[in-house]
Amino acid sequence: MAHRPKLSTVAAAAGVSTATVSQVLRGTGRISPQTRDKVLAAVQEVNYLPDGRAAALRSGENREIGLVLHHLANPFNAEVVSGVSDRLERADHLVSVLDSRDDAAREGRNLRALIASMRGGLIWVPASGTDAATLDLLVAQRLPVVTFLHRVAERFDHVGLRNAAALGRAVDHLVELGHRRIAYLGGTSPRAPRAERIAGYAAALAAHDLGAPLVLPCEDSKAGGLAAMLELRNAHPEVTAIVCNGDMVALGACLGLHRRGETPGGEVSVIGFDDVADAALATPALTTLSIAPYELGQHLAERLLARLADPAAAPVHQDLDASLVLRDTTAPPLPR
Amino acid sequence: MAHRPKLSTVAAAAGVSTATVSQVLRGTGRISPQTRDKVLAAVQEVNYLPDGRAAALRSGENREIGLVLHHLANPFNAEVVSGVSDRLERADHLVSVLDSRDDAAREGRNLRALIASMRGGLIWVPASGTDAATLDLLVAQRLPVVTFLHRVAERFDHVGLRNAAALGRAVDHLVELGHRRIAYLGGTSPRAPRAERIAGYAAALAAHDLGAPLVLPCEDSKAGGLAAMLELRNAHPEVTAIVCNGDMVALGACLGLHRRGETPGGEVSVIGFDDVADAALATPALTTLSIAPYELGQHLAERLLARLADPAAAPVHQDLDASLVLRDTTAPPLPR
DNA sequence: CGGCCGAGGTATAACGTTGTATCACGTGGC
DNA sequence: GCCACGTGATACAACGTTATACCTCGGCCG
């Protein structure tokens, strides 16, 4: 055999028509037990597996879900992916993951390719510079879409976070501990979530009458957090507490303190955002705004399933709370 | 418009036949500049995007590549994914990632779904218990496959590591520093790479006449490494150095030492495997067996592209070296 | 002026599957 | 002995593309 086995290969092997084979495989129609066995044996024999494209083309069904996010290397995202996959695989869908690396051009290519292969739906963490043409395309193709974190269009389902409120909680906690100079660390993207977090941070500062906000942008990674912390200690030694754009930045900031011979929760208190698995494991364990990534992934999956079940329903927009988890990187400022 | 725009929609809008639209889009055949412009305008107008399934079905072409690995949450894998994607996207392929979570059943489902959607090829890090039926299927479907790390069949292209030699280098280094009791930490899977590493470790011990190997299996994660290190310090306090099954385990082991008030490179020297980005960032920075994950990913992609270019060529098997990168978690044992 | 040729476009048959309509064939009732 | 009927299997048309063969028409050469 030189080629991929197809329906007709099986049909020939079993001595029946292709229609019969199809019925057996799909469990539809009326087939006698003996032909049924004959067909199944033939399927095994030639190692047949249906061509999903042809099947999908004919039947209009589609059980493939695309998951496009902006940074796979971040463990928070990896945990979200797990949640999404587990839930959707239970519903007999296949999830394939694409990483846009927060690059709008790459994201555009990915989305186009995804639509071209006609997925059944899309869970999407939009990158910073997503362009209107891509959005138009998604709308025109009538693809069920759930966006996460960054809302790009009213007509897509969306799950977001109450970023400003979360940051308020973080700042409040630091103020209660006695901190007066509190900086914000991390992020470079102009995306909405970061802006909301910074706004929440600034509003909380204002509420406590703590002066002007101090924002140090940096790459959302440990390396970025590390570098930013070193700079902060040099340029703004009066700062005794920071809130970070994500746990990776916060953990990196902690590394920066260690490298200077200082300790998180000592010279500088640190609060993260996300609650990745490493946050609880670090020494000292990281105080952070927790959003349970695995459960969140499952939640996103449920949203998409609901949309698939009723494509005509009105778009659902939802915002989740992040709760402050107190661990060991926050403490009263050192006396001086 | 109630439906997804298709070729005939565009054709109607442009006042030409579907064949002409197809030719314009594909750049084949002879078309006058004016009809060409007319068609392109119509494509924009209706937001048309071709149905890749139908196109692939008809043309037999396929530009989708599946990437199946066993643990996406490990940053090493995430970096490999980046390398693979970048290279394949440059060659105009779409890469979609599936995570088997080292579960043979899930892996089997993923692979079947992948074949069903008729990818153009597969890069695969096989899970522990991959079954023969799945292998038969892959072979019968004549899918170009490159396996990584764990070789499961002679007839697939394969890229592996010289695990035993690498472990030999690690043990040699520790012995030179003066260590006599060296343990192996991590891994639970019966997969070949781990067995080779343990064999290399045991052989090196024997070569230096250091007595029986001491292997502590644990989950390949920071949490696993942490727990294993705590156990090691209790049960085998005479051990002064460990080699780990991966950087996550090694970094977890370092956390375990910190938690006991001890330091890596002090009470216990630690060597990792992989050289993830965090290894260089940790304090102290992790000595590890490095395999440059991003470049490795690109290499895997090249292998697959070569296979796609010449499906008939004999299978290529290749093993790469891991080099020992000396950082701060290895030092002579403390005097006692 | 007829035939030839090339440029520009179209009709049509696939690709591998599924769903519907249809058909062959006993079997049982009257 | 004939018709109605249910059972089991098949023929055939679609799904949205692409590739090939074909058609038409004007211009140009012999």
XYZ file of C-alpha atoms (C1' of nucleotides) in Angstrom:
732
model
C 0.000 0.000 0.000
C 1.496 3.226 -1.108
C -1.060 5.711 0.121
C -3.008 6.731 3.108
C -5.919 4.358 3.597
C -9.285 5.910 2.873
C -12.890 4.986 3.132
C -12.842 3.158 -0.155
C -9.809 1.139 0.942
C -11.754 -0.130 3.914
C -14.842 -0.697 1.808
C -12.893 -2.816 -0.663
C -11.266 -4.813 2.121
C -14.621 -5.497 3.753
C -16.455 -6.102 0.491
C -19.074 -3.435 1.115
C -19.793 0.068 -0.098
C -18.204 3.213 1.258
C -21.574 4.348 2.526
C -21.822 1.276 4.703
C -18.397 1.841 6.187
C -19.291 5.411 6.974
C -22.498 4.333 8.686
C -20.689 1.760 10.791
C -18.093 4.291 11.869
C -20.627 6.951 12.669
C -23.083 4.563 14.277
C -25.944 5.808 12.112
C -28.302 3.902 9.888
C -29.139 0.221 10.127
C -26.359 -2.312 9.795
C -26.370 -5.998 10.676
C -23.953 -7.140 13.375
C -21.996 -9.336 10.964
C -21.266 -6.650 8.386
C -20.519 -4.333 11.233
C -17.846 -6.720 12.530
C -16.521 -7.246 9.032
C -16.109 -3.520 8.567
C -14.476 -2.947 11.932
C -12.026 -5.742 11.214
C -11.164 -4.127 7.879
C -10.664 -0.782 9.598
C -8.145 -2.363 11.949
C -6.492 -4.234 9.139
C -5.702 -1.219 6.995
C -5.152 1.131 9.964
C -7.826 3.459 8.725
C -8.416 6.856 10.288
C -10.965 9.190 8.714
C -9.851 12.367 7.002
C -11.243 14.952 9.353
C -11.078 17.725 6.767
C -13.280 15.925 4.334
C -15.650 14.904 7.095
C -15.809 18.426 8.472
C -16.238 19.852 5.005
C -19.177 17.628 4.309
C -20.841 17.650 7.701
C -20.096 21.228 8.722
C -19.088 19.989 12.167
C -15.885 21.150 13.740
C -14.371 19.972 16.956
C -11.136 21.898 16.868
C -10.591 24.847 19.142
C -7.799 27.351 18.729
C -6.154 28.893 21.767
C -4.112 31.968 20.962
C -2.161 33.629 23.713
C 0.621 36.122 23.945
C 3.288 34.347 25.953
C 3.406 30.612 26.413
C 6.620 30.676 28.415
C 4.858 32.359 31.333
C 3.799 29.562 33.688
C 0.583 31.398 34.451
C -0.441 30.951 30.848
C 0.710 27.350 30.806
C -1.617 26.654 33.717
C -4.496 28.392 31.993
C -3.837 26.216 28.956
C -4.077 23.097 31.092
C -7.439 24.158 32.433
C -8.790 24.988 29.011
C -7.559 21.751 27.461
C -8.858 19.521 30.210
C -12.322 20.973 30.038
C -12.578 21.025 26.261
C -11.117 17.573 25.822
C -13.777 16.267 28.163
C -16.274 17.747 25.722
C -14.459 15.911 22.945
C -12.778 18.900 21.359
C -9.175 19.190 20.287
C -7.302 22.232 21.541
C -4.320 23.538 19.685
C -2.246 26.305 21.127
C -0.588 29.141 19.259
C 1.779 31.631 20.834
C 1.688 35.139 19.383
C 4.622 36.242 21.543
C 2.691 39.520 21.943
C 3.473 40.346 18.334
C 0.492 41.660 16.400
C 1.850 40.551 13.028
C 2.461 37.020 14.200
C -0.918 37.009 15.881
C -2.590 38.113 12.658
C -0.929 35.316 10.729
C -1.871 32.801 13.380
C -5.484 33.858 13.471
C -5.800 33.804 9.709
C -4.316 30.340 9.529
C -6.607 29.252 12.316
C -9.708 30.489 10.561
C -8.493 28.970 7.329
C -8.332 25.580 8.959
C -11.855 26.285 10.198
C -11.670 25.727 13.886
C -14.881 25.399 15.770
C -13.985 28.251 18.067
C -11.325 30.449 19.532
C -10.100 31.351 22.980
C -7.954 34.381 22.636
C -5.666 36.546 24.728
C -5.211 39.434 22.308
C -1.752 40.890 21.835
C -0.997 44.567 22.228
C -1.361 45.864 18.722
C -4.179 43.765 17.319
C -5.351 45.513 14.152
C -8.845 46.261 12.984
C -8.535 44.245 9.793
C -7.987 41.091 11.793
C -11.002 41.872 13.952
C -13.180 42.454 10.888
C -12.076 39.129 9.542
C -12.962 37.302 12.750
C -16.372 38.891 12.770
C -17.040 38.181 9.109
C -16.061 34.547 9.541
C -18.613 34.228 12.371
C -16.183 32.339 14.526
C -17.226 31.838 18.147
C -14.656 33.812 20.147
C -13.965 34.220 23.836
C -11.365 36.839 24.663
C -9.477 36.840 27.913
C -7.775 39.663 29.821
C -7.830 42.190 27.015
C -11.230 43.132 25.585
C -11.007 44.060 21.920
C -14.611 43.994 20.750
C -18.047 44.250 22.279
C -19.437 41.404 20.276
C -17.071 38.736 21.520
C -17.607 36.967 24.805
C -15.081 38.181 27.287
C -13.594 37.197 30.618
C -11.557 39.856 32.348
C -10.253 40.786 35.745
C -11.208 43.546 38.158
C -7.715 44.911 37.908
C -8.206 48.286 39.537
C -9.966 46.847 42.569
C -7.258 44.208 42.980
C -4.515 46.793 42.936
C -6.495 48.812 45.482
C -6.455 45.837 47.842
C -2.712 45.431 47.404
C -1.954 49.073 48.108
C -4.332 49.148 51.079
C -2.526 46.219 52.602
C 0.854 47.856 52.200
C -0.428 51.093 53.728
C -1.810 49.186 56.708
C 1.647 47.737 57.215
C 2.993 51.286 57.349
C 4.448 51.793 53.880
C 4.311 55.293 52.429
C 6.425 55.087 49.268
C 5.008 52.402 46.997
C 6.095 51.843 43.384
C 4.563 49.885 40.506
C 6.880 47.536 38.627
C 6.536 45.850 35.307
C 4.832 45.693 31.965
C 5.563 47.566 28.802
C 2.446 46.856 26.790
C -0.233 49.449 26.166
C -2.896 46.801 26.704
C -5.925 47.560 28.806
C -5.202 45.283 31.790
C -1.936 47.015 32.594
C -3.504 50.436 32.250
C -6.318 49.400 34.605
C -3.852 48.072 37.130
C -1.808 51.241 37.061
C -4.958 53.320 37.348
C -6.050 51.276 40.360
C -2.631 51.701 41.910
C -2.648 55.452 41.314
C -6.172 55.832 42.666
C -5.271 53.958 45.843
C -2.198 56.148 46.333
C -4.365 59.203 45.952
C -6.948 57.858 48.395
C -4.225 57.515 51.014
C -2.701 60.842 50.057
C 0.642 59.263 49.240
C 1.828 61.562 46.468
C 2.649 60.867 42.829
C 2.667 57.356 41.424
C 6.011 55.838 40.512
C 5.816 53.394 37.628
C 8.848 51.470 36.377
C 8.016 49.637 33.160
C 9.961 46.473 32.425
C 9.658 43.278 30.459
C 7.233 40.784 32.013
C 9.799 38.194 32.983
C 12.116 37.351 35.836
C 14.993 38.989 34.015
C 12.933 42.143 33.555
C 11.895 42.255 37.208
C 15.452 41.694 38.337
C 16.832 44.554 36.281
C 13.999 46.874 37.286
C 14.543 46.187 40.972
C 18.249 46.956 40.720
C 17.421 50.220 39.031
C 14.758 51.031 41.610
C 17.142 50.551 44.529
C 19.636 52.884 42.929
C 17.341 55.603 41.696
C 14.632 55.524 44.367
C 16.060 54.181 47.641
C 13.166 55.736 49.573
C 10.685 53.212 48.107
C 9.863 50.503 50.657
C 7.239 48.520 48.789
C 6.342 47.553 45.252
C 3.380 46.046 43.473
C 4.170 44.126 40.290
C 2.455 43.591 36.978
C 2.832 39.812 37.357
C 4.445 37.125 39.459
C 7.354 36.719 37.062
C 8.280 40.355 37.564
C 7.788 40.032 41.320
C 9.952 36.913 41.555
C 12.587 38.625 39.436
C 12.439 41.627 41.749
C 13.010 39.303 44.696
C 16.045 37.885 42.921
C 17.308 41.431 42.495
C 17.004 42.036 46.233
C 18.812 38.802 47.013
C 21.566 39.783 44.671
C 22.028 42.994 46.655
C 22.078 41.071 49.905
C 18.644 42.378 50.835
C 15.455 40.424 51.428
C 11.880 40.713 50.138
C 9.682 41.653 53.078
C 12.712 43.361 54.621
C 14.179 46.356 52.819
C 11.382 46.156 50.262
C 7.988 44.482 50.450
C 6.837 42.841 47.203
C 3.383 41.928 45.918
C 2.868 39.954 42.702
C -0.087 39.254 40.457
C -1.291 35.861 39.100
C -0.311 33.381 41.823
C 1.693 30.987 39.691
C 2.813 27.725 41.266
C 6.269 29.139 41.952
C 4.903 31.994 44.024
C 4.116 29.743 46.984
C 7.353 27.813 46.517
C 9.773 30.725 46.492
C 11.749 31.647 49.591
C 10.389 33.841 50.955
C 6.973 32.843 49.589
C 5.437 35.576 47.472
C 2.461 37.659 48.577
C 0.346 38.007 45.456
C -3.012 38.749 43.885
C -4.326 35.293 43.092
C -6.515 34.313 40.175
C -6.327 30.482 40.165
C -5.155 29.956 36.575
C -6.240 26.352 36.139
C -9.814 27.032 37.251
C -9.795 30.144 35.133
C -8.874 28.053 32.108
C -11.763 25.743 32.794
C -14.021 28.734 33.123
C -12.916 30.065 29.737
C -13.636 26.689 28.231
C -17.130 26.662 29.718
C -17.793 30.078 28.255
C -16.800 28.887 24.807
C -18.898 25.738 25.115
C -21.885 27.856 26.070
C -21.298 30.023 23.023
C -21.026 26.983 20.763
C -24.265 25.655 22.179
C -26.069 28.919 21.443
C -24.322 30.999 18.799
C -27.133 33.534 18.701
C -27.081 34.517 22.382
C -26.010 38.006 23.376
C -22.294 38.410 24.161
C -21.402 37.772 27.790
C -18.845 39.959 29.508
C -17.590 38.969 32.885
C -14.973 40.230 35.316
C -13.338 38.110 37.972
C -11.814 39.166 41.255
C -8.218 38.606 42.232
C -7.828 38.002 45.955
C -4.815 39.058 47.943
C -2.911 36.030 49.260
C -0.694 37.009 52.161
C 2.660 35.251 52.297
C 6.135 36.308 53.353
C 7.246 39.109 51.046
C 5.145 41.766 52.749
C 5.936 43.114 56.205
C 6.131 46.496 57.930
C 8.943 48.683 56.613
C 12.275 48.430 58.430
C 12.866 51.169 61.019
C 15.506 53.609 59.868
C -25.062 38.131 4.918
C -25.841 35.209 7.119
C -23.036 32.849 6.276
C -19.321 32.631 5.983
C -18.245 34.148 2.678
C -16.981 31.599 0.205
C -15.400 31.581 -3.194
C -18.722 31.893 -4.973
C -19.606 34.921 -2.825
C -16.507 36.683 -4.047
C -17.104 35.539 -7.622
C -20.616 36.949 -7.576
C -19.434 40.238 -6.098
C -16.717 40.573 -8.734
C -18.866 39.334 -11.606
C -16.495 36.541 -12.587
C -16.355 32.783 -12.184
C -15.097 30.983 -9.097
C -12.229 29.575 -11.113
C -11.001 33.069 -11.858
C -11.119 34.087 -8.215
C -9.154 31.007 -7.283
C -6.539 31.774 -9.933
C -6.156 35.340 -8.743
C -5.739 34.252 -5.149
C -3.288 31.541 -5.991
C -1.399 33.600 -8.548
C -1.680 30.859 -11.167
C -3.054 31.048 -14.674
C -3.396 34.157 -16.808
C -5.523 37.016 -15.590
C -5.647 40.611 -16.783
C -4.683 43.331 -14.309
C -8.167 44.818 -14.301
C -10.057 41.626 -13.431
C -7.373 40.905 -10.906
C -8.021 44.225 -9.177
C -11.756 43.698 -9.384
C -11.404 40.333 -7.672
C -9.095 41.591 -4.960
C -11.501 44.427 -4.210
C -14.341 41.935 -3.881
C -12.250 39.786 -1.545
C -11.744 42.769 0.742
C -15.357 43.758 0.500
C -16.801 40.472 1.697
C -13.906 39.706 4.085
C -13.205 36.465 2.342
C -10.734 33.933 3.688
C -10.389 30.587 1.930
C -11.549 27.412 3.613
C -8.248 25.678 4.185
C -9.833 22.265 4.607
C -11.432 22.314 1.213
C -8.280 23.674 -0.352
C -6.120 21.072 1.346
C -8.557 18.335 0.442
C -8.435 19.238 -3.199
C -4.777 20.131 -3.534
C -3.291 17.565 -1.162
C -1.080 20.278 0.284
C -0.813 20.773 3.996
C 1.005 23.471 5.851
C -0.004 22.590 9.362
C 2.485 21.032 11.720
C 1.577 19.371 14.991
C 3.870 19.647 17.979
C 3.081 17.147 20.692
C 5.041 17.270 23.896
C 4.671 15.872 27.350
C 4.766 18.929 29.577
C 4.157 22.440 28.391
C 4.506 23.983 31.829
C 8.231 23.205 31.880
C 9.978 26.330 30.603
C 12.506 24.177 28.790
C 9.725 22.906 26.570
C 8.271 26.340 26.134
C 11.622 27.514 24.785
C 11.827 24.540 22.430
C 8.366 25.449 21.186
C 9.522 28.983 20.421
C 12.410 27.687 18.355
C 10.253 25.259 16.437
C 7.556 27.837 15.731
C 9.912 30.546 14.599
C 11.641 28.284 12.120
C 8.506 26.700 10.735
C 6.613 29.948 10.491
C 9.442 31.325 8.425
C 8.814 28.398 6.083
C 5.146 29.384 6.044
C 3.820 26.573 8.177
C 1.399 26.831 11.063
C 2.467 25.141 14.271
C -0.102 24.023 16.787
C 0.960 22.694 20.128
C -0.643 19.887 22.087
C 0.317 18.921 25.600
C 0.020 15.229 26.442
C 0.892 15.852 30.100
C 2.904 12.627 29.839
C -0.332 10.676 29.699
C -0.358 7.983 27.024
C -4.140 7.978 26.703
C -4.314 11.711 26.206
C -1.383 11.505 23.824
C -3.132 8.827 21.781
C -6.255 10.961 21.519
C -4.210 13.994 20.553
C -2.294 12.160 17.867
C -5.424 10.635 16.393
C -7.116 14.005 16.250
C -3.996 15.472 14.726
C -3.850 12.882 11.978
C -7.564 13.240 11.417
C -7.105 16.912 10.731
C -4.313 15.869 8.375
C -1.360 17.888 9.476
C 1.587 18.092 7.183
C 3.921 16.715 9.780
C 4.592 16.044 13.407
C 7.268 16.925 15.913
C 6.804 14.696 18.866
C 8.173 14.200 22.347
C 6.626 10.815 23.088
C 5.102 10.232 26.514
C 6.046 7.337 28.736
C 3.536 4.687 27.825
C 3.009 5.270 24.113
C 1.242 2.185 22.802
C 1.967 0.149 19.711
C -1.459 0.737 18.174
C -0.779 4.470 18.040
C 2.597 3.849 16.439
C 1.065 1.567 13.803
C -1.432 4.257 13.030
C 1.231 6.905 12.566
C 3.155 4.645 10.254
C 0.109 3.651 8.229
C -0.912 7.276 7.792
C 2.558 8.010 6.359
C 2.875 11.151 8.393
C 6.322 12.757 8.440
C 7.428 12.466 12.054
C 10.422 13.741 13.979
C 10.685 12.422 17.512
C 12.649 14.215 20.191
C 14.267 12.912 23.371
C 12.533 9.557 23.435
C 13.004 7.290 20.419
C 10.004 5.079 19.809
C 10.561 3.731 16.297
C 13.432 3.223 13.928
C 11.576 4.584 10.979
C 10.930 8.047 12.362
C 13.554 10.753 12.222
C 14.908 11.314 15.670
C 16.880 13.873 17.612
C 18.161 12.723 20.972
C 20.745 13.591 23.558
C 23.955 11.849 24.586
C 22.562 11.479 28.072
C 25.033 8.999 29.493
C 28.047 11.009 28.375
C 26.544 14.197 29.787
C 25.971 12.613 33.166
C 29.513 11.320 33.067
C 30.793 14.862 32.674
C 28.680 16.046 35.602
C 29.893 13.293 37.928
C 33.516 13.766 36.826
C 33.304 17.427 37.710
C 31.890 16.720 41.159
C 34.589 14.119 41.817
C 37.273 16.598 40.824
C 35.843 18.984 43.382
C 36.271 16.267 45.976
C 32.767 14.837 46.333
C 32.476 11.128 47.157
C 28.772 10.629 47.885
C 26.758 11.732 44.877
C 23.040 11.102 44.465
C 20.711 11.302 41.451
C 17.493 13.231 41.916
C 14.338 13.325 39.892
C 12.193 11.713 37.304
C 9.613 8.993 37.678
C 9.069 8.010 34.087
C 10.358 4.779 32.600
C 11.296 6.636 29.419
C 14.620 6.003 27.773
C 16.285 9.390 28.452
C 16.001 9.039 32.200
C 17.265 5.469 32.099
C 20.244 6.570 30.016
C 21.014 9.387 32.411
C 20.861 7.100 35.402
C 23.000 4.546 33.601
C 25.567 7.252 32.808
C 25.515 8.380 36.406
C 25.960 4.826 37.684
C 28.755 4.103 35.215
C 30.625 7.237 36.271
C 30.267 6.314 39.928
C 31.661 2.884 39.160
C 34.550 4.362 37.173
C 35.533 6.395 40.213
C 34.883 3.483 42.545
C 32.308 5.446 44.531
C 30.025 2.601 45.563
C 26.356 1.990 44.864
C 24.235 4.571 43.041
C 21.616 6.423 45.061
C 18.584 7.403 42.991
C 15.701 9.397 44.459
C 12.841 9.537 41.986
C 10.541 12.517 42.185
C 8.158 14.504 40.056
C 9.921 16.677 37.464
C 8.991 20.011 38.964
C 10.213 22.468 41.548
C 7.802 21.059 44.090
C 9.114 17.553 43.408
C 12.749 18.619 43.717
C 12.039 20.488 46.918
C 10.396 17.509 48.593
C 13.101 15.124 47.379
C 15.862 17.322 48.736
C 14.230 17.523 52.161
C 13.963 13.759 52.194
C 17.540 13.370 51.034
C 18.912 15.539 53.827
C 17.030 13.508 56.400
C 17.646 10.026 55.081
C 21.131 10.448 53.586
C 22.973 13.281 55.300
C 26.295 11.913 54.045
C 25.469 12.925 50.461
C 27.331 16.117 49.489
C 26.346 16.452 45.827
C 23.435 15.680 43.558
C 22.817 15.538 39.855
C 19.235 16.185 38.757
C 16.988 14.929 36.018
C 16.185 18.487 34.972
C 16.596 22.105 35.968
C 13.168 22.280 37.555
C 14.133 19.506 39.950
C 17.495 21.144 40.582
C 15.965 24.539 41.295
C 13.431 22.866 43.575
C 16.264 21.106 45.375
C 17.970 24.471 45.875
C 14.738 25.811 47.369
C 14.741 22.829 49.714
C 18.249 23.683 50.874
C 17.307 27.324 51.420
C 14.326 26.242 53.456
C 16.682 24.299 55.731
C 18.970 27.308 56.057
C 21.594 25.616 53.890
C 22.994 26.742 50.547
C 23.508 25.085 47.181
C 27.239 24.814 46.580
C 27.674 24.710 50.356
C 26.267 21.750 52.236
C 25.213 20.187 48.935
C 26.427 20.849 45.402
C 23.717 20.730 42.745
C 23.864 20.114 38.995
C 20.808 20.484 36.758
C 19.969 19.440 33.227
C 18.474 21.608 30.418
C 19.749 25.113 31.139
C 16.427 26.905 31.256
C 16.460 30.692 31.424
C 15.916 30.610 35.182
C 19.036 28.556 35.775
C 21.343 31.503 35.141
C 19.050 33.865 37.050
C 18.710 31.898 40.273
C 20.765 32.801 43.322
C 23.112 31.080 43.424
C 23.158 30.520 39.660
C 22.691 26.885 38.737
C 25.470 24.711 37.346
C 23.791 22.612 34.690
C 24.076 20.462 31.587
C 23.092 22.848 28.830
C 21.257 22.033 25.633
C 20.207 25.433 24.273
C 16.466 24.801 23.939
C 15.643 27.535 21.449
C 18.333 26.431 18.979
C 17.282 22.861 19.552
C 13.742 23.751 18.574
C 15.003 25.305 15.368
C 17.026 22.214 14.704
C 13.979 20.004 15.126
C 12.117 22.210 12.684
C 14.932 21.897 10.122
C 14.817 18.145 10.437
C 11.120 18.095 9.727
C 11.477 20.450 6.785
C 14.146 18.164 5.339
C 11.818 15.217 5.748
C 8.966 17.074 4.070
C 11.259 17.955 1.190
C 12.249 14.324 0.679
C 9.756 11.895 2.188
C 11.535 8.907 0.743
C 14.934 9.489 2.334
C 16.220 7.073 4.938
C 15.401 7.994 8.546
C 17.976 10.228 10.216
C 18.914 9.636 13.829
C 21.022 12.149 15.595
C 22.296 12.674 19.123
C 23.337 16.008 20.539
C 25.758 16.767 23.326
C 24.894 18.590 26.512
C 27.776 20.677 27.780
C 28.450 21.321 31.428
C 27.986 25.008 32.289
C 29.768 25.855 35.522
C 27.988 28.334 37.755
C 27.644 28.726 41.491
C 25.889 25.647 42.832
C 28.940 23.423 42.618
C 31.935 23.785 44.937
C 34.216 21.551 46.988
C 32.383 19.825 49.865
C 32.445 21.622 53.208
C 35.120 20.352 55.619
C 33.597 18.387 58.480
C -9.474 35.838 -46.555
C -8.837 31.524 -44.034
C -6.506 29.452 -40.580
C -3.625 29.761 -36.522
C -2.327 31.305 -32.230
C -2.171 33.279 -27.813
C -4.443 35.816 -24.242
C -8.055 35.697 -20.976
C -11.533 33.491 -19.025
C -14.881 29.508 -17.776
C -16.996 24.733 -17.195
C -16.199 20.792 -14.961
C -14.314 17.002 -12.631
C -12.105 15.694 -8.931
C -10.500 15.495 -3.440
C -12.773 11.985 0.787
C -16.491 12.121 3.414
C -21.673 12.158 4.932
C -26.820 12.155 4.482
C -30.703 11.157 1.901
C -33.174 8.710 -1.323
C -33.498 4.487 -3.190
C -33.334 -0.320 -4.091
C -33.282 -5.487 -3.453
C -34.976 -9.038 -0.948
C -37.285 -11.987 2.014
C -41.473 -12.675 4.957
C -45.877 -12.636 6.594
C -50.798 -11.667 6.010
C -54.984 -12.301 3.456
C -50.056 -16.273 -5.001
C -49.706 -11.360 -4.570
C -48.939 -7.195 -2.185
C -47.384 -4.491 1.618
C -43.654 -3.922 4.575
C -39.444 -3.841 7.174
C -34.570 -4.712 6.986
C -30.174 -4.003 5.305
C -27.314 -2.205 2.154
C -26.133 1.029 -1.844
C -26.121 5.152 -5.328
C -25.540 9.608 -5.612
C -25.271 14.356 -4.647
C -23.388 17.577 -2.018
C -19.468 20.345 1.001
C -15.694 24.533 -1.009
C -11.724 24.327 -3.284
C -8.197 23.574 -7.228
C -6.410 21.894 -11.723
C -7.193 20.818 -16.277
C -9.308 20.980 -20.414
C -11.777 23.788 -23.005
C -13.878 27.857 -25.274
C -14.038 32.431 -27.395
C -12.327 36.191 -29.627
C -9.293 39.345 -31.813
C -5.100 39.923 -34.416
C -1.772 38.578 -37.626
C 0.534 35.998 -41.092
C 0.664 33.503 -45.381
